[in-house]
Short mmCIF file of C-alpha atoms and ligand atoms in Angstrom, two decimals:
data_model
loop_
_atom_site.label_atom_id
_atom_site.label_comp_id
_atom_site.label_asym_id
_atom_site.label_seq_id
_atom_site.Cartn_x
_atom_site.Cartn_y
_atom_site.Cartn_z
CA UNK V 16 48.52 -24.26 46.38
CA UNK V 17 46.55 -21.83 48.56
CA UNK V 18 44.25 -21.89 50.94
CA UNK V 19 41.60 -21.30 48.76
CA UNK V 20 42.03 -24.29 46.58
CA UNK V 21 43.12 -26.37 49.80
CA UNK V 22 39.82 -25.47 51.02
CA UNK V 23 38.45 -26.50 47.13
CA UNK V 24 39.82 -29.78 47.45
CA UNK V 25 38.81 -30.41 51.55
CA UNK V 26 35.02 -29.62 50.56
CA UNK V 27 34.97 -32.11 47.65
CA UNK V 28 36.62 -34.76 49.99
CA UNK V 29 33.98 -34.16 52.53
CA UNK V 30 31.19 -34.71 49.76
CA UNK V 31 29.64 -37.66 48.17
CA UNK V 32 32.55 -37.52 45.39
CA UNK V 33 34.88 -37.85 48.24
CA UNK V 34 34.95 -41.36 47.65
CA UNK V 35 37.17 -41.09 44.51
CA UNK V 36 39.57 -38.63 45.24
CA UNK V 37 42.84 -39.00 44.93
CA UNK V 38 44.44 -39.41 48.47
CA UNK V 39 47.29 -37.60 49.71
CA UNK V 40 49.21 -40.80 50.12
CA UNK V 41 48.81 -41.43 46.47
CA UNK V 42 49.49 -37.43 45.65
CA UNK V 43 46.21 -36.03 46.05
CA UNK V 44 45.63 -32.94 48.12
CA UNK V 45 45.32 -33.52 51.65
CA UNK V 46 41.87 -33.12 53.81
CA UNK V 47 44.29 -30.40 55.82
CA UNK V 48 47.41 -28.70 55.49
CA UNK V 49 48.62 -29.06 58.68
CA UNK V 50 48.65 -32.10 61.17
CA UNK V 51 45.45 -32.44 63.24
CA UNK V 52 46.74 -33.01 67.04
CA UNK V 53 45.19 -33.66 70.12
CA UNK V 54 46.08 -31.44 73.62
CA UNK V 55 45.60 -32.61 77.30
CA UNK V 56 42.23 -32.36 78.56
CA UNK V 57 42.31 -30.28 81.67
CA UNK V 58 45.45 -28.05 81.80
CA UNK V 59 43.59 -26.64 78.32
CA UNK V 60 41.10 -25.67 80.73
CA UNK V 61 43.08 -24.30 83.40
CA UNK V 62 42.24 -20.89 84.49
CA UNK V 63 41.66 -18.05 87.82
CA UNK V 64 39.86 -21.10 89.83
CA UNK V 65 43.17 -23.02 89.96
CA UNK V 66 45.31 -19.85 90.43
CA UNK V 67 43.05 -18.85 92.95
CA UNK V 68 43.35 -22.09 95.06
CA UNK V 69 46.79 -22.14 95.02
CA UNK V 70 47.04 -18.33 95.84
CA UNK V 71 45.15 -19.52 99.26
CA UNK V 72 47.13 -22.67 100.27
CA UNK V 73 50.09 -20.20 99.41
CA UNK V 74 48.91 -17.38 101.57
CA UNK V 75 47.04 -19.44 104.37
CA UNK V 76 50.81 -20.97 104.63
CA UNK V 77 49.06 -24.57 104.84
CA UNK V 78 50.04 -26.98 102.41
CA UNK V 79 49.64 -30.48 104.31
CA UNK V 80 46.20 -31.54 105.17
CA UNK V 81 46.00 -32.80 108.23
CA UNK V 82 47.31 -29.72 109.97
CA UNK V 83 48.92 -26.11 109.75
CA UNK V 84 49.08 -22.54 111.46
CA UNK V 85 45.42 -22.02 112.25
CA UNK V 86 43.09 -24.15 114.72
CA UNK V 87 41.14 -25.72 111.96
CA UNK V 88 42.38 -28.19 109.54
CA UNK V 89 43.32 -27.24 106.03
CA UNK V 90 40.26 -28.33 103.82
CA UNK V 91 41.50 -28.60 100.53
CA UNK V 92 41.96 -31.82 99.83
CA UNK V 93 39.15 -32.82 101.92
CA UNK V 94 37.25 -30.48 100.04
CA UNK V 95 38.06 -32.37 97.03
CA UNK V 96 36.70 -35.88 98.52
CA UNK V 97 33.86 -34.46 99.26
CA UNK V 98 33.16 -33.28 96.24
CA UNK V 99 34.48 -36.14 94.17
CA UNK V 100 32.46 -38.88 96.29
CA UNK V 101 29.41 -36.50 95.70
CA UNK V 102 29.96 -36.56 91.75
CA UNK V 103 31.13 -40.20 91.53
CA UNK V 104 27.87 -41.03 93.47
CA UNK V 105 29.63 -43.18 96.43
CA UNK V 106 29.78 -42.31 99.91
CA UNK V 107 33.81 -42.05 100.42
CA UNK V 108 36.42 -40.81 98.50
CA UNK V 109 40.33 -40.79 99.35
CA UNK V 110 42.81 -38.54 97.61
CA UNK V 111 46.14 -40.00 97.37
CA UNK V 112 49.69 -38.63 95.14
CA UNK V 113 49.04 -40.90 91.51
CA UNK V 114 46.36 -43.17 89.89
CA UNK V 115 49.34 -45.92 90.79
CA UNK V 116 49.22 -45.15 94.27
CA UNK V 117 45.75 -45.66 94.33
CA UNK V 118 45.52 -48.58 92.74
CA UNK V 119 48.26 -49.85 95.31
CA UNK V 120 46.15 -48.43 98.16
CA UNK V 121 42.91 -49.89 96.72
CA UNK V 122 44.56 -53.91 96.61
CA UNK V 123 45.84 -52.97 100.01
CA UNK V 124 42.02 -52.14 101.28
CA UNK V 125 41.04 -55.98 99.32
CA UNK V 126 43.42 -57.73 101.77
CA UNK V 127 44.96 -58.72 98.41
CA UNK V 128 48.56 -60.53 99.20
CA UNK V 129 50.88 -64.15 99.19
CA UNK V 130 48.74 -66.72 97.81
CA UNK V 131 45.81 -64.70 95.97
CA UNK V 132 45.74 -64.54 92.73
CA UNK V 133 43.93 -61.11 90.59
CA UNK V 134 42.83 -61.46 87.11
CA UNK V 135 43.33 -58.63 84.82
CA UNK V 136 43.64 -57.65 80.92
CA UNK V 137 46.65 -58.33 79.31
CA UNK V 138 46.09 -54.87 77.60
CA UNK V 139 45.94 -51.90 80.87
CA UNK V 140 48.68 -49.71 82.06
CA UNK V 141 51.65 -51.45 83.98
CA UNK V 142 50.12 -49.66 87.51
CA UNK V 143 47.80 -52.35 87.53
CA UNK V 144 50.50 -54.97 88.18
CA UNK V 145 52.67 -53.43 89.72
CA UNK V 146 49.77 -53.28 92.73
CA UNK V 147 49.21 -56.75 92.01
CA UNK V 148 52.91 -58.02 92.57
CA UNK V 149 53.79 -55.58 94.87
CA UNK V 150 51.15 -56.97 97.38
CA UNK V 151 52.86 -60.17 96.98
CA UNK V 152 50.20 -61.71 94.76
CA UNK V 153 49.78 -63.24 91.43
CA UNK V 154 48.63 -61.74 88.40
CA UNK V 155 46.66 -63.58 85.87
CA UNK V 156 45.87 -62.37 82.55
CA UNK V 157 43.03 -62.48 80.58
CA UNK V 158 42.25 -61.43 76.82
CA UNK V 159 40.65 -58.26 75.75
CA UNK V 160 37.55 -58.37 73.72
CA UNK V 161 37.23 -55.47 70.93
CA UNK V 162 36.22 -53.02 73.69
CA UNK V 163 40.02 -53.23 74.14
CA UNK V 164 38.67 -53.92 77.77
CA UNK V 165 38.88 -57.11 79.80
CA UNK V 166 36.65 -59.48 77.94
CA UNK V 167 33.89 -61.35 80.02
CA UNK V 168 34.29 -64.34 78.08
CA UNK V 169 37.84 -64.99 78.88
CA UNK V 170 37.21 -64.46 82.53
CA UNK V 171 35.77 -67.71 84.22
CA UNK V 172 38.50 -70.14 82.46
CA UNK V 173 40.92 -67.68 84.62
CA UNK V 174 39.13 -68.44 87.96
CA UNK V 175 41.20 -70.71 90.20
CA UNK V 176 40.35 -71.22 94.24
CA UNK V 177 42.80 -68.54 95.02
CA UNK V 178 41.22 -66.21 92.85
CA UNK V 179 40.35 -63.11 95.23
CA UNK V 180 39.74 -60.30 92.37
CA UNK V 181 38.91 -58.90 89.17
CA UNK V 182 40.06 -55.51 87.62
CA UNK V 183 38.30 -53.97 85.33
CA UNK V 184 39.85 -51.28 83.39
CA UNK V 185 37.85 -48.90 81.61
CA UNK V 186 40.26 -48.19 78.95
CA UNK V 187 40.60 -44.77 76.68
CA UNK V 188 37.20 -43.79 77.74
CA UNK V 189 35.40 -46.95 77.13
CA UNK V 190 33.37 -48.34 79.85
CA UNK V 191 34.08 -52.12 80.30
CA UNK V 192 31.31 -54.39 80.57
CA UNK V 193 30.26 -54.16 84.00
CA UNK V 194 27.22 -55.91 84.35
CA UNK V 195 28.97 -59.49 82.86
CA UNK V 196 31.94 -59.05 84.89
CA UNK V 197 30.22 -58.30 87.80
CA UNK V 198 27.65 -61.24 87.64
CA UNK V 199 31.10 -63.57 87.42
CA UNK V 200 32.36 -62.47 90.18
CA UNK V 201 29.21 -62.29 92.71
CA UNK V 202 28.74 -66.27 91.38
CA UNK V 203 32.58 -66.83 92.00
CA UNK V 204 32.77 -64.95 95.56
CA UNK V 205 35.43 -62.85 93.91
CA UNK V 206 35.91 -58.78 94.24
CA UNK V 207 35.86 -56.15 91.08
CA UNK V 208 37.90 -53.31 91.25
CA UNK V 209 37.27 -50.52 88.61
CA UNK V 210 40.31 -48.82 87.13
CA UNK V 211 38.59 -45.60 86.08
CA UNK V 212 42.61 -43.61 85.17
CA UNK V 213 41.61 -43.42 81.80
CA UNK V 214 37.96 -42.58 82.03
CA UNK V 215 37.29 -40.01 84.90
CA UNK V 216 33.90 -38.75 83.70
CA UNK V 217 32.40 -41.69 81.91
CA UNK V 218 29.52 -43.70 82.68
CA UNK V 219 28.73 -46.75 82.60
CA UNK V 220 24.44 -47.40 82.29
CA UNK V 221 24.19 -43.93 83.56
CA UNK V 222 26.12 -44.31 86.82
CA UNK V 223 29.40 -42.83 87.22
CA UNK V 224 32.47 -45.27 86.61
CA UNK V 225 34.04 -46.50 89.71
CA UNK V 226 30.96 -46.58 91.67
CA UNK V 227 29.84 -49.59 90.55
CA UNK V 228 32.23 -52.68 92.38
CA UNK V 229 33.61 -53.27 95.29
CA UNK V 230 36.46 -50.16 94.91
CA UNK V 231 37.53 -47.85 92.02
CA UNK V 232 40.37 -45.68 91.67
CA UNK V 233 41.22 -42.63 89.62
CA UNK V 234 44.27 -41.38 88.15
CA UNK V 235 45.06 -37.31 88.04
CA UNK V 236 48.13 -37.36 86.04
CA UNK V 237 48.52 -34.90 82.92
CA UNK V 238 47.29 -37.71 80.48
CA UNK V 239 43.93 -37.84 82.33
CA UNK V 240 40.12 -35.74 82.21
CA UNK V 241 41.10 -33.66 85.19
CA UNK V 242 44.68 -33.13 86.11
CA UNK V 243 47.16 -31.77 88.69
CA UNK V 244 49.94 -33.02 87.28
CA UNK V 245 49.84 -35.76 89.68
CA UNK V 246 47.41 -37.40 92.01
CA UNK V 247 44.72 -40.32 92.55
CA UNK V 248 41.88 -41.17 94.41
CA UNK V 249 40.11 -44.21 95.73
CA UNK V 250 36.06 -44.59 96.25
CA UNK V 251 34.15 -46.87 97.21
CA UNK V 252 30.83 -47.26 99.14
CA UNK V 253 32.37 -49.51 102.17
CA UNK V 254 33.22 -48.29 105.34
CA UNK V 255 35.37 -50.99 105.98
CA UNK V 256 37.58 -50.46 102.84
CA UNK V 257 37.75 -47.00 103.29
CA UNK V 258 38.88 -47.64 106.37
CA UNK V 259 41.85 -49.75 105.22
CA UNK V 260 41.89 -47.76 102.61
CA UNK V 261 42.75 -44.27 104.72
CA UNK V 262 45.20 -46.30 106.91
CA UNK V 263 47.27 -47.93 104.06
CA UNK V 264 47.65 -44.19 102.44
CA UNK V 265 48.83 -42.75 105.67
CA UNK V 266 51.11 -45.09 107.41
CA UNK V 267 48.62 -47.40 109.31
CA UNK V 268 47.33 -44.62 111.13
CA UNK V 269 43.48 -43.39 110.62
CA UNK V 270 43.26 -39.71 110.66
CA UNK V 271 40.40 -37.82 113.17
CA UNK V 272 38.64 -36.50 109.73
CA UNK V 273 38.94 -39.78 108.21
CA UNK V 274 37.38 -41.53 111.47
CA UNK V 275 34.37 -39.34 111.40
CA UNK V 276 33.60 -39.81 107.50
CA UNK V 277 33.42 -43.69 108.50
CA UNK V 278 31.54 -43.47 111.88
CA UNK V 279 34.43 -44.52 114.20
CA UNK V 280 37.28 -46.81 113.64
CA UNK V 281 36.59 -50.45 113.24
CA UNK V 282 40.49 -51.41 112.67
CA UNK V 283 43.00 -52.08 114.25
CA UNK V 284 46.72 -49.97 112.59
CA UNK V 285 49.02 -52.14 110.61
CA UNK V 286 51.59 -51.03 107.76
CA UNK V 287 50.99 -49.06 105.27
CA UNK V 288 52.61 -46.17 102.90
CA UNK V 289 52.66 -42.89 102.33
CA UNK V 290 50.43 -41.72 100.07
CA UNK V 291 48.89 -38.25 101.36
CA UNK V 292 47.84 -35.56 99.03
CA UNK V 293 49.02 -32.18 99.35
CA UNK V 294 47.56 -29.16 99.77
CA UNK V 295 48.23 -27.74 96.90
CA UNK V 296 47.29 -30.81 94.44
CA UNK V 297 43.70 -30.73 96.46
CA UNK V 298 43.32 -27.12 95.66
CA UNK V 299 44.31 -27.68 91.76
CA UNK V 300 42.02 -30.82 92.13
CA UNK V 301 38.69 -28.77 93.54
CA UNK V 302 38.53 -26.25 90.80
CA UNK V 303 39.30 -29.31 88.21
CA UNK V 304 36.65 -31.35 89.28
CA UNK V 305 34.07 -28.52 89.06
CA UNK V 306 34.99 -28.32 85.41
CA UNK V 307 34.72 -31.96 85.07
CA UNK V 308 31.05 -31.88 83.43
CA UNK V 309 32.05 -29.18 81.44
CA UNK V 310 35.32 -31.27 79.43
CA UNK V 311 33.18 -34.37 79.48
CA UNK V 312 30.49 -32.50 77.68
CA UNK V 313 32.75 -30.76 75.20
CA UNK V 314 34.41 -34.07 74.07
CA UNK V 315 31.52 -35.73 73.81
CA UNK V 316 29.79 -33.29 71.41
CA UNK V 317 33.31 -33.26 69.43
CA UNK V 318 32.74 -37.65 69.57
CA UNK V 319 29.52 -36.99 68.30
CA UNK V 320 29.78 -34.91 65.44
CA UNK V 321 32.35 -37.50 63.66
CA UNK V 322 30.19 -40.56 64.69
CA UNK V 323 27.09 -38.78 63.14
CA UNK V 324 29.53 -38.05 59.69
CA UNK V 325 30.89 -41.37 59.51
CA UNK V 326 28.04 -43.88 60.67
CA UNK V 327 26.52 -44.76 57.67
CA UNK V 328 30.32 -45.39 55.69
CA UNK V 329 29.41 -48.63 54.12
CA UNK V 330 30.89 -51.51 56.25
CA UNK V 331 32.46 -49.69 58.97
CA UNK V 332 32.94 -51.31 62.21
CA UNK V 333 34.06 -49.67 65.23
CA UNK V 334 35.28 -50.34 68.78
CA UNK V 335 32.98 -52.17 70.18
CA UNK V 336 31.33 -49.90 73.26
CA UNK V 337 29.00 -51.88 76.47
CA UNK V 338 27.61 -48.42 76.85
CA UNK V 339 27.59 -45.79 73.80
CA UNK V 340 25.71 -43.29 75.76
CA UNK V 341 28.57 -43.15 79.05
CA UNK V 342 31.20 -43.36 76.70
CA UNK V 343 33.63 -40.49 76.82
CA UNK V 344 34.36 -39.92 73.67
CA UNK V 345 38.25 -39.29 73.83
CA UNK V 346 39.26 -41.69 71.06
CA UNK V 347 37.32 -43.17 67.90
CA UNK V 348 38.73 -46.48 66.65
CA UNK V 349 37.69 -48.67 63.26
CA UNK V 350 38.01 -51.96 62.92
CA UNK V 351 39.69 -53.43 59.89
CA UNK V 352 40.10 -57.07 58.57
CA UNK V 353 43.34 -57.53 58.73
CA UNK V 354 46.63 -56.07 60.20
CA UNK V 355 48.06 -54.82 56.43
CA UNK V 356 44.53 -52.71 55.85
CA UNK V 357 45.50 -50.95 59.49
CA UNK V 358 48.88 -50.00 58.45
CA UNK V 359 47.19 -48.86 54.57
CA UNK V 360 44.83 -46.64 56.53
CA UNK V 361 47.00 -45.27 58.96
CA UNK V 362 49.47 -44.69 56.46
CA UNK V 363 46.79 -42.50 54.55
CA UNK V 364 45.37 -40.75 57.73
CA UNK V 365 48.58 -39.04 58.14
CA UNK V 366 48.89 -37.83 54.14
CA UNK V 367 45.82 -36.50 55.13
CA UNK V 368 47.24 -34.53 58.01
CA UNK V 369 44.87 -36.16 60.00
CA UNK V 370 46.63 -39.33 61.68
CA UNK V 371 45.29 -42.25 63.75
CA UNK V 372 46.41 -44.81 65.68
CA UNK V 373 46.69 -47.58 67.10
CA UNK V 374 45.25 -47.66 70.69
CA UNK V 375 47.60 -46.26 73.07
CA UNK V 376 48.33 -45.32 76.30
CA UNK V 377 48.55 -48.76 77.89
CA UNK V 378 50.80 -51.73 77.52
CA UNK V 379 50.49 -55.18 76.34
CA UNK V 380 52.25 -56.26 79.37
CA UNK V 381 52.56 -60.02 78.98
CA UNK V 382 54.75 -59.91 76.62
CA UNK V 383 57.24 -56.75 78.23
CA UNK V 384 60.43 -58.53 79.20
CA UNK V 385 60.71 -57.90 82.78
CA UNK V 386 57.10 -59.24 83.36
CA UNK V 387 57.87 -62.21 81.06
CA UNK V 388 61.08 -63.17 83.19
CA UNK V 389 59.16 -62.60 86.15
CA UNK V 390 61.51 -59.65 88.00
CA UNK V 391 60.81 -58.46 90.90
CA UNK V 392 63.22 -56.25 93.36
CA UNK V 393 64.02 -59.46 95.58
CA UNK V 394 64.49 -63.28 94.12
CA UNK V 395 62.36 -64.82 96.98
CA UNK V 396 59.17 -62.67 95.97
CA UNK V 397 55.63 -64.08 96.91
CA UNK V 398 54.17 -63.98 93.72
CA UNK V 399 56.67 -66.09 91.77
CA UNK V 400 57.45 -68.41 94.74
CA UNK V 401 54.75 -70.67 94.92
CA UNK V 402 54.25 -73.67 92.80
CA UNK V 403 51.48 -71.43 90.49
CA UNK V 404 53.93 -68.65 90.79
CA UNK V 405 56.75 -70.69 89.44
CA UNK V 406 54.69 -72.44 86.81
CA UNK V 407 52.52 -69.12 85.44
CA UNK V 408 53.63 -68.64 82.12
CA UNK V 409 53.51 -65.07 80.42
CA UNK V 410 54.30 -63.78 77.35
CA UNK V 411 52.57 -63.66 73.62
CA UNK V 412 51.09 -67.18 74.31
CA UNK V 413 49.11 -66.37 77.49
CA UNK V 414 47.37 -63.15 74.68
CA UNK V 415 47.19 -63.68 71.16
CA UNK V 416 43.76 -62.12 70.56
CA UNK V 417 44.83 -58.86 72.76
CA UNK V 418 47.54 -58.81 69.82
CA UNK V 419 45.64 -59.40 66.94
CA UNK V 420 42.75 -57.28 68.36
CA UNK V 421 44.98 -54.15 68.61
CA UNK V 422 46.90 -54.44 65.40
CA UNK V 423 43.78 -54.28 63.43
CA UNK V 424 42.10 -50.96 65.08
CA UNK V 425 43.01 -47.18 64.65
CA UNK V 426 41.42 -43.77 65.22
CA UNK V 427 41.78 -40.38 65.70
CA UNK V 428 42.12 -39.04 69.47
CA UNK V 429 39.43 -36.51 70.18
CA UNK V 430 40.05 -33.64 71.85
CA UNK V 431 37.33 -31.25 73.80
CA UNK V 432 38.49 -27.71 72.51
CA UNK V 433 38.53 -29.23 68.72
CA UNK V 434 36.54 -26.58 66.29
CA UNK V 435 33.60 -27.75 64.30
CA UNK V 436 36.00 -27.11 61.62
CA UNK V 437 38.83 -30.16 63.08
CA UNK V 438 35.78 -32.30 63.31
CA UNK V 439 34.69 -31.79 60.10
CA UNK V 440 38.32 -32.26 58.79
CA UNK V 441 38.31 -35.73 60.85
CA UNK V 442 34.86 -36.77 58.90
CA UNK V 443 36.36 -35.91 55.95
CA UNK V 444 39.49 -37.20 56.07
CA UNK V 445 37.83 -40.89 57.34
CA UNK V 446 34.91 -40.68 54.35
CA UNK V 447 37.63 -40.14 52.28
CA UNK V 448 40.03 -42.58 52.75
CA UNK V 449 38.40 -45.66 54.50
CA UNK V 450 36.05 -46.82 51.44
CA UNK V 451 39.19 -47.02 49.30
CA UNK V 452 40.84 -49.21 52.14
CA UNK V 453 38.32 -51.40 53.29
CA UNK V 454 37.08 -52.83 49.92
C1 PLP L 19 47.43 -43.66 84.14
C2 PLP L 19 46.95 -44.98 84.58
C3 PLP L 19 47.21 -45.48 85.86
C4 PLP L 19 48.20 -44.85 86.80
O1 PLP L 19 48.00 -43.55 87.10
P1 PLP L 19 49.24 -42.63 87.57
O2 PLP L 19 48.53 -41.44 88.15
O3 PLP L 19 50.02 -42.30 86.34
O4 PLP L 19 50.02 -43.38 88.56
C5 PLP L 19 46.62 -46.66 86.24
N1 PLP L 19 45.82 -47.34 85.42
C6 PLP L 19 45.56 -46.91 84.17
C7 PLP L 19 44.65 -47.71 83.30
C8 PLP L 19 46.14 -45.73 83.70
O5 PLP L 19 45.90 -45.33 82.46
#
């Protein structure tokens, strides 16, 4: 075939007849002849504003931020807080090495440890217990809804008195819904941190994510909006935390720069890590974060143009999203009735050369063995020593609607330098396929 009838047999697809071609699965001609697949976001957008920060924490010979040849301090990564606590709308912001780190530093700031327990979904990336257990605390899982996001109604039946916090992961984009896990916890007493790793950019009722609770955090890692390869960053709008927050990242100690930003040190030093930026990750970060709008706004046109061709498909259902309009639009999942129509329409996505799936880049972590037996790096571990702790019970029993939920969904990844042309192939390949699935 060439491209000429390809093209043929793509444009009837797209159409009203679409509906009764023959699918590529079943030997029809496919929507494309290639596989549609999705890049990073930012390195796609990386460019002389990186280079050029680099070039200068090369040349300046200053590639730790606290000090350097020169009597002022290198102000790249400070820079970069600056900036992101000014886009994030909060009043601090801490850059740290990873998204993990951060999330570490951010329980750390809580006072999270022995004897508290943290609720989170039993769908997120494994960062978010790690933090939990290596504080010494408990985690406590609760179902997603089909946001794929913690769901508010499986929250309160989680709430015990040693129940100090809530994290809410804003998964693949998605804002979770804030305003119903928030009210829980102001009526419980209990803290919210946001988990923003997967949705740097997104909104949630027009306010950046991660501004909204107690703390958020951030994640910089490849996978992520913005990217140096590595980092993280924790905001939040309390002195106090930030505070803790700046001494747990940097060995107890608060840092002159760090003391200013909060008006003086309240605290007192205790232990912490090592979690500094460099230099050279700050400068990567600055000229990221000044293209941030710019992705956001390209991935979110690309969103829109396949919800506007497949809205009115006859019975489709989609992930369900607290906030369309602060969405970020880096994923587009359907819903289907039951596991075996998932599978049918994946299946004939990827004839198509256009192939979904399930959602990804997280865990189901109940049921992943070394959570499920409980391991930590020392048999006398906090979390798993108490009575609770001994008696907690993970595994597929403590989540079956997380499974079921995430068997039945699947969608394409989005991606913000897609053509109109990819887009269109996406429409098409969904119009095409999903009525002959779904009835
Ligand atoms: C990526 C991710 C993290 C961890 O970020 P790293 O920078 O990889 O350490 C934490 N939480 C979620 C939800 C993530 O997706």
């Amino acid at each position: 075939m060439n491209r000429r009838t390809f093209l043929a047999g793509a444009a009837v697809a797209a159409g009203a007849a679409g509906n009764t071609s023959r699918l590529a699965v079943e030997g029809g001609t496919p929507v494309r002849e290639t596989p549609l697949k999705a890049d990073f976001f930012g390195t796609q957008y990386y460019g002389e504003e990186e280079t050029r920060e680099l070039n200068d924490v090369v040349r300046t010979r200053r590639p730790f931020r606290w000090y350097g040849p020169g009597s002022e301090p290198p102000m790249k990564v400070a820079t970069f807080e600056k900036e992101l606590a000014q886009r994030m709308k909060t009043r601090y912001a801490l850059g740290v090495t990873s998204g993990s780190a951060a999330l570490q530093t951010a329980v750390a700031a809580l006072g999270i440890g022995p004897g508290d327990e943290v609720i989170l979904p039993a769908w997120t990336w494994h960062s978010c217990y790690e933090a939990i257990v290596l504080a010494g605390a408990l985690p406590v899982f609760a179902e997603i809804d089909e946001s794929f996001n913690i769901d508010p109604n499986d929250i309160e039946s989680k709430i015990t008195p040693q129940t100090k916090l809530i994290m809410a992961v804003h998964l693949q984009g998605n804002p979770a819904d804030l305003d119903r896990v928030l009210d829980i916890a102001r009526r419980h007493h209990i803290r919210v941190l946001e988990d923003c790793a997967q949705s740097v950019g997104a909104s949630y009722k027009g306010r950046p994510v991660g501004s909204l609770a107690d703390i958020g955090i951030y994640s910089l890692q490849l996978n992520k909006t913005i990217t140096s390869g590595e980092g993280g960053a924790v905001v939040t709008n309390d002195p106090l935390l930030f505070e803790r927050a700046s001494r747990y990242h940097d060995l107890g100690s608060l840092r002159p720069l760090h003391e200013k930003v909060v008006g003086g040190a309240k605290g007192d030093t205790f232990v912490g890590g090592q979690f500094r930026m460099s230099e050279f990750t700050g400068g990567v970060l600055v000229a990221q974060l000044r293209k941030l709008d710019r992705i956001v706004a390209d991935v979110r046109a690309n969103a829109r143009r396949v919800y506007d061709g497949i809205h009115d498909l006859p019975g489709i259902k989609l992930r369900h999203l607290p906030d369309p309009a602060g969405e970020l639009g880096s994923a587009i999942f359907l819903g289907f009735a039951t596991k075996e129509k998932c599978e049918h329409f994946r299946a004939a996505m990827k004839a198509e050369n256009v192939p979904v799936d399930h959602p990804g880049g997280s865990a189901i972590l109940p049921i992943q063995p070394y959570i499920e037996h409980k391991r930590t790096v020392h048999p006398a571990w906090p979390s798993f020593t108490s009575e609770r702790g001994r008696s907690i019970q993970y595994g597929a029993a403590c989540c079956p609607r997380t499974l079921d939920i995430l068997s039945r969904f699947a969608g394409p990844s989005l991606d913000p330098k897609y053509t109109e042309r990819e887009t269109t192939d996406i429409v098409a390949a969904i119009k095409k396929v999903y009525p002959q699935i779904s009835a």
